[in-house]
Backbone as JSON, one array per atom type, in Angstrom:
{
  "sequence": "XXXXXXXXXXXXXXXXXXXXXXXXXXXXXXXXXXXXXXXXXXXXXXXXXXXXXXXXXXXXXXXXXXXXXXXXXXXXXXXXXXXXXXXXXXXXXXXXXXXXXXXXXXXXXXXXXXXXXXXXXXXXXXXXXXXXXXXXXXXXXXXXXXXXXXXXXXXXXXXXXXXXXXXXXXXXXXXXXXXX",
  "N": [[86.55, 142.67, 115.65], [84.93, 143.49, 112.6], [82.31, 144.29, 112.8], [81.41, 145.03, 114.88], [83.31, 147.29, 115.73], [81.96, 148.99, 113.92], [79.44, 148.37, 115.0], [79.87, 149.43, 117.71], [81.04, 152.25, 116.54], [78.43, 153.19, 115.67], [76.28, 153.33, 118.05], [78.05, 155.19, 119.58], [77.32, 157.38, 117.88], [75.29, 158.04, 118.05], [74.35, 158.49, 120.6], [76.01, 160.79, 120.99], [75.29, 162.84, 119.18], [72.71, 163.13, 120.91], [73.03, 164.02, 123.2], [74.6, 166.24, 122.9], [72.08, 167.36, 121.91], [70.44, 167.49, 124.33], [72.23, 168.66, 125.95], [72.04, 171.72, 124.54], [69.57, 172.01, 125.38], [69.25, 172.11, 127.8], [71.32, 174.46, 128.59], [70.36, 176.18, 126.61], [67.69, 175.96, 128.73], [68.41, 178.04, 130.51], [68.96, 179.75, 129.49], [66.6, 180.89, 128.49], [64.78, 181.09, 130.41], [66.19, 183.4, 131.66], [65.71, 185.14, 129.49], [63.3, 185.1, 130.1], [62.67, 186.33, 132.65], [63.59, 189.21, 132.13], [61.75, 189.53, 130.23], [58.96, 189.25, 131.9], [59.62, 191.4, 133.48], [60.13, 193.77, 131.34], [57.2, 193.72, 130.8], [56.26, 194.35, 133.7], [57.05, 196.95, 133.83], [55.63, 198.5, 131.55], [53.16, 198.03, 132.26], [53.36, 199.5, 134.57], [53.81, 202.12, 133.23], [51.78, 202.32, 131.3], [48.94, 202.83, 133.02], [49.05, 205.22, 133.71], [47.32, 206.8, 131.32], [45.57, 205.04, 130.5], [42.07, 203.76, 129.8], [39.18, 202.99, 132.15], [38.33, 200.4, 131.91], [41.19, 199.37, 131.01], [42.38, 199.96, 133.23], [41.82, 198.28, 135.03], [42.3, 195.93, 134.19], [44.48, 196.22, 133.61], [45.75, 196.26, 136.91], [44.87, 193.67, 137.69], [47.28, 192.41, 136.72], [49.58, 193.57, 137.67], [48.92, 193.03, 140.5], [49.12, 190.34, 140.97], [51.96, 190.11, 139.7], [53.41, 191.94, 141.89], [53.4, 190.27, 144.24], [55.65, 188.82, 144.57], [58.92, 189.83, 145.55], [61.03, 190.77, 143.97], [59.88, 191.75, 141.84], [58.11, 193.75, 143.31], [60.19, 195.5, 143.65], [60.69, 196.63, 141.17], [58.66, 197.43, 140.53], [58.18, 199.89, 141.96], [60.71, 201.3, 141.35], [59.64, 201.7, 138.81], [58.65, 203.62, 138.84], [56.17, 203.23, 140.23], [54.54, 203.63, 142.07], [53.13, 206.26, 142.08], [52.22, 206.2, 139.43], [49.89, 204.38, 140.34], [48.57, 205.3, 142.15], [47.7, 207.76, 140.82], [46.04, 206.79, 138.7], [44.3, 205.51, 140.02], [42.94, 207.17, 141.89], [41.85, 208.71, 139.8], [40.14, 206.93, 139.3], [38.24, 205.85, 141.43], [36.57, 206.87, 142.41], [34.02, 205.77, 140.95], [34.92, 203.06, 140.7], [34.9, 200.1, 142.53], [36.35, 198.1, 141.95], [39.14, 199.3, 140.82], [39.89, 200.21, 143.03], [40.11, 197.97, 144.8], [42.23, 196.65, 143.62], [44.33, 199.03, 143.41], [44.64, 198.08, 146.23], [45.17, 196.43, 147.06], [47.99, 195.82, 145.96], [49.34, 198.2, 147.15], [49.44, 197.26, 149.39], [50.73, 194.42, 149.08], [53.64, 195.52, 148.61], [54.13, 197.05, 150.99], [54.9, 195.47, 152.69], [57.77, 195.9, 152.53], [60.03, 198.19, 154.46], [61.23, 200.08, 153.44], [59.31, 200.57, 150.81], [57.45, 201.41, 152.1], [57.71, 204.23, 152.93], [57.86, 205.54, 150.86], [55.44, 205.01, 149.57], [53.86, 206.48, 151.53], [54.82, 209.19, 151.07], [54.28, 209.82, 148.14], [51.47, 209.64, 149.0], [49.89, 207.53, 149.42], [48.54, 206.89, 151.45], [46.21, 208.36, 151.66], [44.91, 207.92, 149.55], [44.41, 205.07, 149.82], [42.39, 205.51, 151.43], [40.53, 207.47, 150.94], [39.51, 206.22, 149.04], [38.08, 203.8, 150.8], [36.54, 205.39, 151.47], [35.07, 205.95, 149.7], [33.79, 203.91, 149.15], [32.16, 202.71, 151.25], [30.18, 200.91, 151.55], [31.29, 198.42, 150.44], [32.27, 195.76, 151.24], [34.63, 193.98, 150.44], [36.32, 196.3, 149.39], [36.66, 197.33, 152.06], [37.4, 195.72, 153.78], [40.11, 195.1, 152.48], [41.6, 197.52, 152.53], [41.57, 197.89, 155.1], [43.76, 195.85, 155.35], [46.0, 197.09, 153.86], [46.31, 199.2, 155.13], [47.34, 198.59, 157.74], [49.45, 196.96, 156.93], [51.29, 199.37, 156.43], [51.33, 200.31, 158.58], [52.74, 198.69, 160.25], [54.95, 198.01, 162.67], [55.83, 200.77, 162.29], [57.1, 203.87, 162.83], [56.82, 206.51, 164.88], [55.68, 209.02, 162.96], [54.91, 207.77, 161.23], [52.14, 206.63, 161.54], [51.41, 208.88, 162.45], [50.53, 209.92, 160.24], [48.89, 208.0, 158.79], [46.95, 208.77, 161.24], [45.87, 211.52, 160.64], [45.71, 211.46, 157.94], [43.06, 210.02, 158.3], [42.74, 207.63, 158.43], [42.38, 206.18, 160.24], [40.2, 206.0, 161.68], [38.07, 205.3, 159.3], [39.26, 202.66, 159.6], [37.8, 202.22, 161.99], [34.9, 202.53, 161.0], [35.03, 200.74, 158.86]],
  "CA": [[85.88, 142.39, 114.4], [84.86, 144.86, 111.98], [80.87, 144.9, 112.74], [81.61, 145.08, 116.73], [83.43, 148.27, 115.26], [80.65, 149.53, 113.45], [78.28, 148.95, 116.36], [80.14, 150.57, 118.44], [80.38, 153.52, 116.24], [76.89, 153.99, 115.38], [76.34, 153.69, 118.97], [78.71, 156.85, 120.17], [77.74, 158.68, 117.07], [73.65, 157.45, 118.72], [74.66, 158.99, 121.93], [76.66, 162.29, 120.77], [73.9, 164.29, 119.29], [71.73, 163.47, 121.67], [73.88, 164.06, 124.2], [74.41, 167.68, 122.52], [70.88, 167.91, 121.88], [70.15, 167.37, 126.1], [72.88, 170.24, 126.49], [71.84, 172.87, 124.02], [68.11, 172.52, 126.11], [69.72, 172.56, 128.73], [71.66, 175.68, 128.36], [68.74, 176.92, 126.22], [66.32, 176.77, 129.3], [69.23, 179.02, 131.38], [68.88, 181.49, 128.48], [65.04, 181.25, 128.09], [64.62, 181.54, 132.5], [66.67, 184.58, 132.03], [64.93, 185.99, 128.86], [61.59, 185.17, 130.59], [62.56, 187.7, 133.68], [63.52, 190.12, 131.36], [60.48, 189.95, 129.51], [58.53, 190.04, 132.87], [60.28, 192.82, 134.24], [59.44, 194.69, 130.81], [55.88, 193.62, 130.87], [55.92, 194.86, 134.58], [57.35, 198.77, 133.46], [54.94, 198.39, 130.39], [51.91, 197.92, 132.54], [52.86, 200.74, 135.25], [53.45, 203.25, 132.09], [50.09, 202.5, 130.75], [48.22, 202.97, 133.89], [48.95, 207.05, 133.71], [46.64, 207.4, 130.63], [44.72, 203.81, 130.48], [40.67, 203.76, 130.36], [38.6, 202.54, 133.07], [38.64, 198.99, 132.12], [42.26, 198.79, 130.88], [42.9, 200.0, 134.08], [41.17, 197.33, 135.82], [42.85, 194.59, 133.69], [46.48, 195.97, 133.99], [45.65, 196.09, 138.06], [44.92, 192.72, 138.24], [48.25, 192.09, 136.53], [50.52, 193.91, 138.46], [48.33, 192.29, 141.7], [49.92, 189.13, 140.54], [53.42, 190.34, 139.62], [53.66, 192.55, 142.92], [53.41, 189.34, 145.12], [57.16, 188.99, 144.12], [59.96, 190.67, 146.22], [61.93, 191.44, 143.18], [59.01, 192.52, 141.01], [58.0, 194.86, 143.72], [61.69, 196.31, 144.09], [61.07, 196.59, 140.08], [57.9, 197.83, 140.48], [58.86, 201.13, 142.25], [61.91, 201.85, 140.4], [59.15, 202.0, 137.54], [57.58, 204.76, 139.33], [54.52, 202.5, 139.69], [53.22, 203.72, 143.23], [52.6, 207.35, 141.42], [51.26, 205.89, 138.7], [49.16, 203.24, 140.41], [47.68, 205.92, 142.33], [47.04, 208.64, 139.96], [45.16, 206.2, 138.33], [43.21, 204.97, 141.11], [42.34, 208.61, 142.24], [40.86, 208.97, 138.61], [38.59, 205.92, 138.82], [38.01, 205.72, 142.65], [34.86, 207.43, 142.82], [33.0, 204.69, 140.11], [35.38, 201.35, 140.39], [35.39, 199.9, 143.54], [38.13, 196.92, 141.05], [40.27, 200.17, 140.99], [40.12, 200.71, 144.48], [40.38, 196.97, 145.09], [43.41, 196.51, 143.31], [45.14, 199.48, 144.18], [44.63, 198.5, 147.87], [46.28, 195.21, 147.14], [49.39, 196.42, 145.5], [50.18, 198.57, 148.16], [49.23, 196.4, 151.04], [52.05, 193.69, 149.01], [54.56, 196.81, 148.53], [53.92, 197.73, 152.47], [55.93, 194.98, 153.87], [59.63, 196.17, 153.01], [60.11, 199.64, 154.78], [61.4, 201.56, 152.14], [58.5, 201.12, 149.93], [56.48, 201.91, 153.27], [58.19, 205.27, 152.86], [57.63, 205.52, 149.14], [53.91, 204.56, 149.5], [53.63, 207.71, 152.19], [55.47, 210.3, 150.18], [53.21, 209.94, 146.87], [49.96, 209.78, 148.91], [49.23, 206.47, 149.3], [47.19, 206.17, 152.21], [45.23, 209.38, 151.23], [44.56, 207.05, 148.16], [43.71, 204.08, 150.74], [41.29, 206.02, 153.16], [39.69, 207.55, 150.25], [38.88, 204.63, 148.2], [37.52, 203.27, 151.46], [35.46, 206.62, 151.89], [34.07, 206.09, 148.17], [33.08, 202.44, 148.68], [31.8, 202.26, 152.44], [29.41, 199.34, 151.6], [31.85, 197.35, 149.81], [33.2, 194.55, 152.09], [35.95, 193.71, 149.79], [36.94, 197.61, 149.32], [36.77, 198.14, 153.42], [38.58, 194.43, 154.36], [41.94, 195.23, 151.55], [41.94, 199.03, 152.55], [42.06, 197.53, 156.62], [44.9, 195.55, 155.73], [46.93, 197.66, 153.66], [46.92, 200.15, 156.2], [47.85, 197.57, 158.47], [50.94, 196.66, 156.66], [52.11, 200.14, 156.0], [51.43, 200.93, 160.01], [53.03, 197.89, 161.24], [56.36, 198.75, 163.13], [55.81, 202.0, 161.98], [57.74, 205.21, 163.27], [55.43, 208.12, 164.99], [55.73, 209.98, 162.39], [53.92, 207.35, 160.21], [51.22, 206.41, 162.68], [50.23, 209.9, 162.59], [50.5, 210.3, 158.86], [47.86, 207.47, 158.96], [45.69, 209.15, 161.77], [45.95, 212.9, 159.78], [44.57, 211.07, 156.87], [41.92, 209.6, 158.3], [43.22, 206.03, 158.42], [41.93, 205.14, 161.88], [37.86, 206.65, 161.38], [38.14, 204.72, 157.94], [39.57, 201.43, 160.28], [36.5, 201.88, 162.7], [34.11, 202.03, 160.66], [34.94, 199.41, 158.38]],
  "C": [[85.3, 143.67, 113.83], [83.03, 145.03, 112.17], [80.85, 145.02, 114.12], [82.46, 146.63, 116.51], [82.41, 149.45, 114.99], [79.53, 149.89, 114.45], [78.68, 149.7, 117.16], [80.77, 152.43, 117.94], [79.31, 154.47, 116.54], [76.31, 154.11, 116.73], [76.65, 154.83, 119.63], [78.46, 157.4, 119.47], [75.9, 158.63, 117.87], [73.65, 158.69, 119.66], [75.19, 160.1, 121.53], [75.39, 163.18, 120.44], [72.84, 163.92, 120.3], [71.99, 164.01, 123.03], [74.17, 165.84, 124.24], [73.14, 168.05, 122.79], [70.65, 168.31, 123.42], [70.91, 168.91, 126.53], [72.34, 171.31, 125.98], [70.66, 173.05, 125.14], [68.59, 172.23, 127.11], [70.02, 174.09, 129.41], [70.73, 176.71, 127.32], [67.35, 177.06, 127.23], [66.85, 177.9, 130.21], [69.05, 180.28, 131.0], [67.19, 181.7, 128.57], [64.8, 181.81, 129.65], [65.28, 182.88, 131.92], [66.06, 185.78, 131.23], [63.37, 186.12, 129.92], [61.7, 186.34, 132.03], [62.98, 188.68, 133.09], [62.2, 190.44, 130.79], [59.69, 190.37, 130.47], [58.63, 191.03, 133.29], [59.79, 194.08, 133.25], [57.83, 194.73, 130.72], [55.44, 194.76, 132.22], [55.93, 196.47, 134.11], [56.39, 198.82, 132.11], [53.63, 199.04, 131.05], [51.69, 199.41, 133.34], [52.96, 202.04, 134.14], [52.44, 203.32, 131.86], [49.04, 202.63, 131.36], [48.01, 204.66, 133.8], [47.95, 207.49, 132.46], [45.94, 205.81, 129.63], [42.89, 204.46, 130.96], [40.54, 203.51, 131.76], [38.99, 200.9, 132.87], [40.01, 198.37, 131.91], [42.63, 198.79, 132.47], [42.68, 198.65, 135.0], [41.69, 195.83, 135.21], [44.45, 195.04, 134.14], [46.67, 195.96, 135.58], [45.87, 194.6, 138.06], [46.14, 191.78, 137.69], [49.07, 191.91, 137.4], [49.76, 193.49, 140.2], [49.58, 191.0, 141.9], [51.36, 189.12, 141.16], [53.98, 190.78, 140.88], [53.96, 191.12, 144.65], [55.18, 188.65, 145.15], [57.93, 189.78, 144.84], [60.58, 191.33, 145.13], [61.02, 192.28, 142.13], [58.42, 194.02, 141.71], [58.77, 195.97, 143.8], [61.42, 196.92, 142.21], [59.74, 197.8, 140.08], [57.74, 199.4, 141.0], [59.74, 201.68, 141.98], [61.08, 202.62, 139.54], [58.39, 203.64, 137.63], [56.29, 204.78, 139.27], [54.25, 202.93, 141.24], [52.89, 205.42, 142.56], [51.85, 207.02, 140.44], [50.0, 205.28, 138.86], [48.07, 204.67, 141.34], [47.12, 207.55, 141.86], [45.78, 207.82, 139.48], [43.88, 205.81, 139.09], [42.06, 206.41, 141.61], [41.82, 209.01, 141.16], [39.74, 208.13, 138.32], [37.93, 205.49, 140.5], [37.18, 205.72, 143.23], [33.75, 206.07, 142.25], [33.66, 203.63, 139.76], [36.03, 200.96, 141.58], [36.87, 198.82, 142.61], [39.25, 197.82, 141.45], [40.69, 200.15, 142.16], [40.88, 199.15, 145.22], [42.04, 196.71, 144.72], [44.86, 197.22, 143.74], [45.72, 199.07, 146.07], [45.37, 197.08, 147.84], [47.44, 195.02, 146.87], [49.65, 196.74, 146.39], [50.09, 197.76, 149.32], [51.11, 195.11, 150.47], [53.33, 194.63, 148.85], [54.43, 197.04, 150.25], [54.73, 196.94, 153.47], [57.74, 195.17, 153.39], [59.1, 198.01, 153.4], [60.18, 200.65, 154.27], [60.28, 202.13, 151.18], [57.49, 201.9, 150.59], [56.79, 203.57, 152.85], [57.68, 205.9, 151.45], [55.67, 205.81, 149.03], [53.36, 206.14, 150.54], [53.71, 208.61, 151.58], [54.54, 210.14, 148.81], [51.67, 209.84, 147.66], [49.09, 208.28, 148.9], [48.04, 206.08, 150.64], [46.14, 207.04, 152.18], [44.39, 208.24, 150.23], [43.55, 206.12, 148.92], [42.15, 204.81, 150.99], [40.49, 206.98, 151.84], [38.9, 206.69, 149.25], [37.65, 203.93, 149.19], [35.97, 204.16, 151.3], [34.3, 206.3, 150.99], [33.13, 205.36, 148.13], [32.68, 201.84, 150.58], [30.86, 201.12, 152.58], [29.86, 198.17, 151.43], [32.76, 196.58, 151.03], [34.47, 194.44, 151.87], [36.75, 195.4, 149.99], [37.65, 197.62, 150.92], [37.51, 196.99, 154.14], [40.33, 194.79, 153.04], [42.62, 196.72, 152.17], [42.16, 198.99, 153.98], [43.82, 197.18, 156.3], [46.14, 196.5, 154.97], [47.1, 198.55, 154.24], [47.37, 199.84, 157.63], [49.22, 197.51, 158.41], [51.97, 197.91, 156.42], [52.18, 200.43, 157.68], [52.28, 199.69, 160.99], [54.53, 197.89, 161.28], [56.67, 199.97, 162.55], [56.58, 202.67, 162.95], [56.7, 206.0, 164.04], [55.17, 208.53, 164.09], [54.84, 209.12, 160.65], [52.63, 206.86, 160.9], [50.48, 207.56, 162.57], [50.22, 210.44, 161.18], [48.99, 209.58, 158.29], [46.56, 208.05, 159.88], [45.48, 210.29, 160.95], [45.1, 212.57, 158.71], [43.4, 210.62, 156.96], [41.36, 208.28, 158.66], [42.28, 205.54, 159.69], [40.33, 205.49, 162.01], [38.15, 205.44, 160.32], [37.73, 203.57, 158.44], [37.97, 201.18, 161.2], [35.34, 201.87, 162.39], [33.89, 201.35, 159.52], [33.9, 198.2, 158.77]]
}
């Protein structure tokens, strides 16, 4: 019959765009997920650029960014490409003396950077536990400063080499550790 027709038209034509619609957002959240780690990823190289000639307090806001972001395996792998453990501790070594935050933050970055090896290596070679074990030095009252600045020299010393063991005692690392 011709309205059993009709219904079943307006029916499949019912069902087609929405049916499209479901796909485009579909395949529109594949594209957005993929823009959105792009965008992250530039946010991340954004933040360690602006750390090399950031105030005091920017610094202390784009830290507790890259805190965040760094908790990430791939953000960290992104995060040293950016040439963010030089930057992270230039910066730190410019506010070190008067922000325990700085010190805080830095010491949490590298402590999450400290468990793959390579960055372990990375984090040595720029000066990072100089960075550590002075931060600590700066802020010997601070609890928080002298418990983040334990463990990230924890995680950079753990299954360590000799030759990082005593890169850590040389600096100071193990006085620092005891009297934490």
């Amino acid at each position: 019959s011709p309205d059993s027709k009709s219904k079943s038209r307006s029916s499949k034509s019912t069902r087609s765009p929405s049916n499209r619609k479901s796909s485009k957002s579909k395949s529109g959240s594949r594209n957005s997920s993929s823009t959105t780690m792009s965008d992250s990823r530039r946010r991340l190289v954004r933040d360690v650029r602006a750390l090399s000639d950031s105030d005091e307090d920017l610094t202390v806001a784009i830290l507790s960014r890259l805190v965040q972001a760094t908790r990430s395996s791939s953000a960290r792998s992104d995060f040293v490409e950016a040439n963010g453990i030089s930057n992270l501790i230039g910066a730190t070594n410019r506010y070190r003396q008067s922000n325990a935050k700085v010190v805080e933050g830095c010491t949490i970055i590298l402590q999450n950077l400290a468990v793959d090896p390579d960055h372990r290596r990375s984090i040595i070679k720029e000066g990072g536990i100089k960075c550590i074990v002075g931060g600590m030095k700066n802020h010997p009252h601070d609890e928080t400063v002298q418990e983040l600045g334990c463990a990230a020299l924890r995680n950079i010393g753990s299954g360590a080499d000799a030759a990082t063991k005593s890169s850590i005692s040389a600096s100071g690392g193990i006085l620092v550790i005891v009297h934490a």
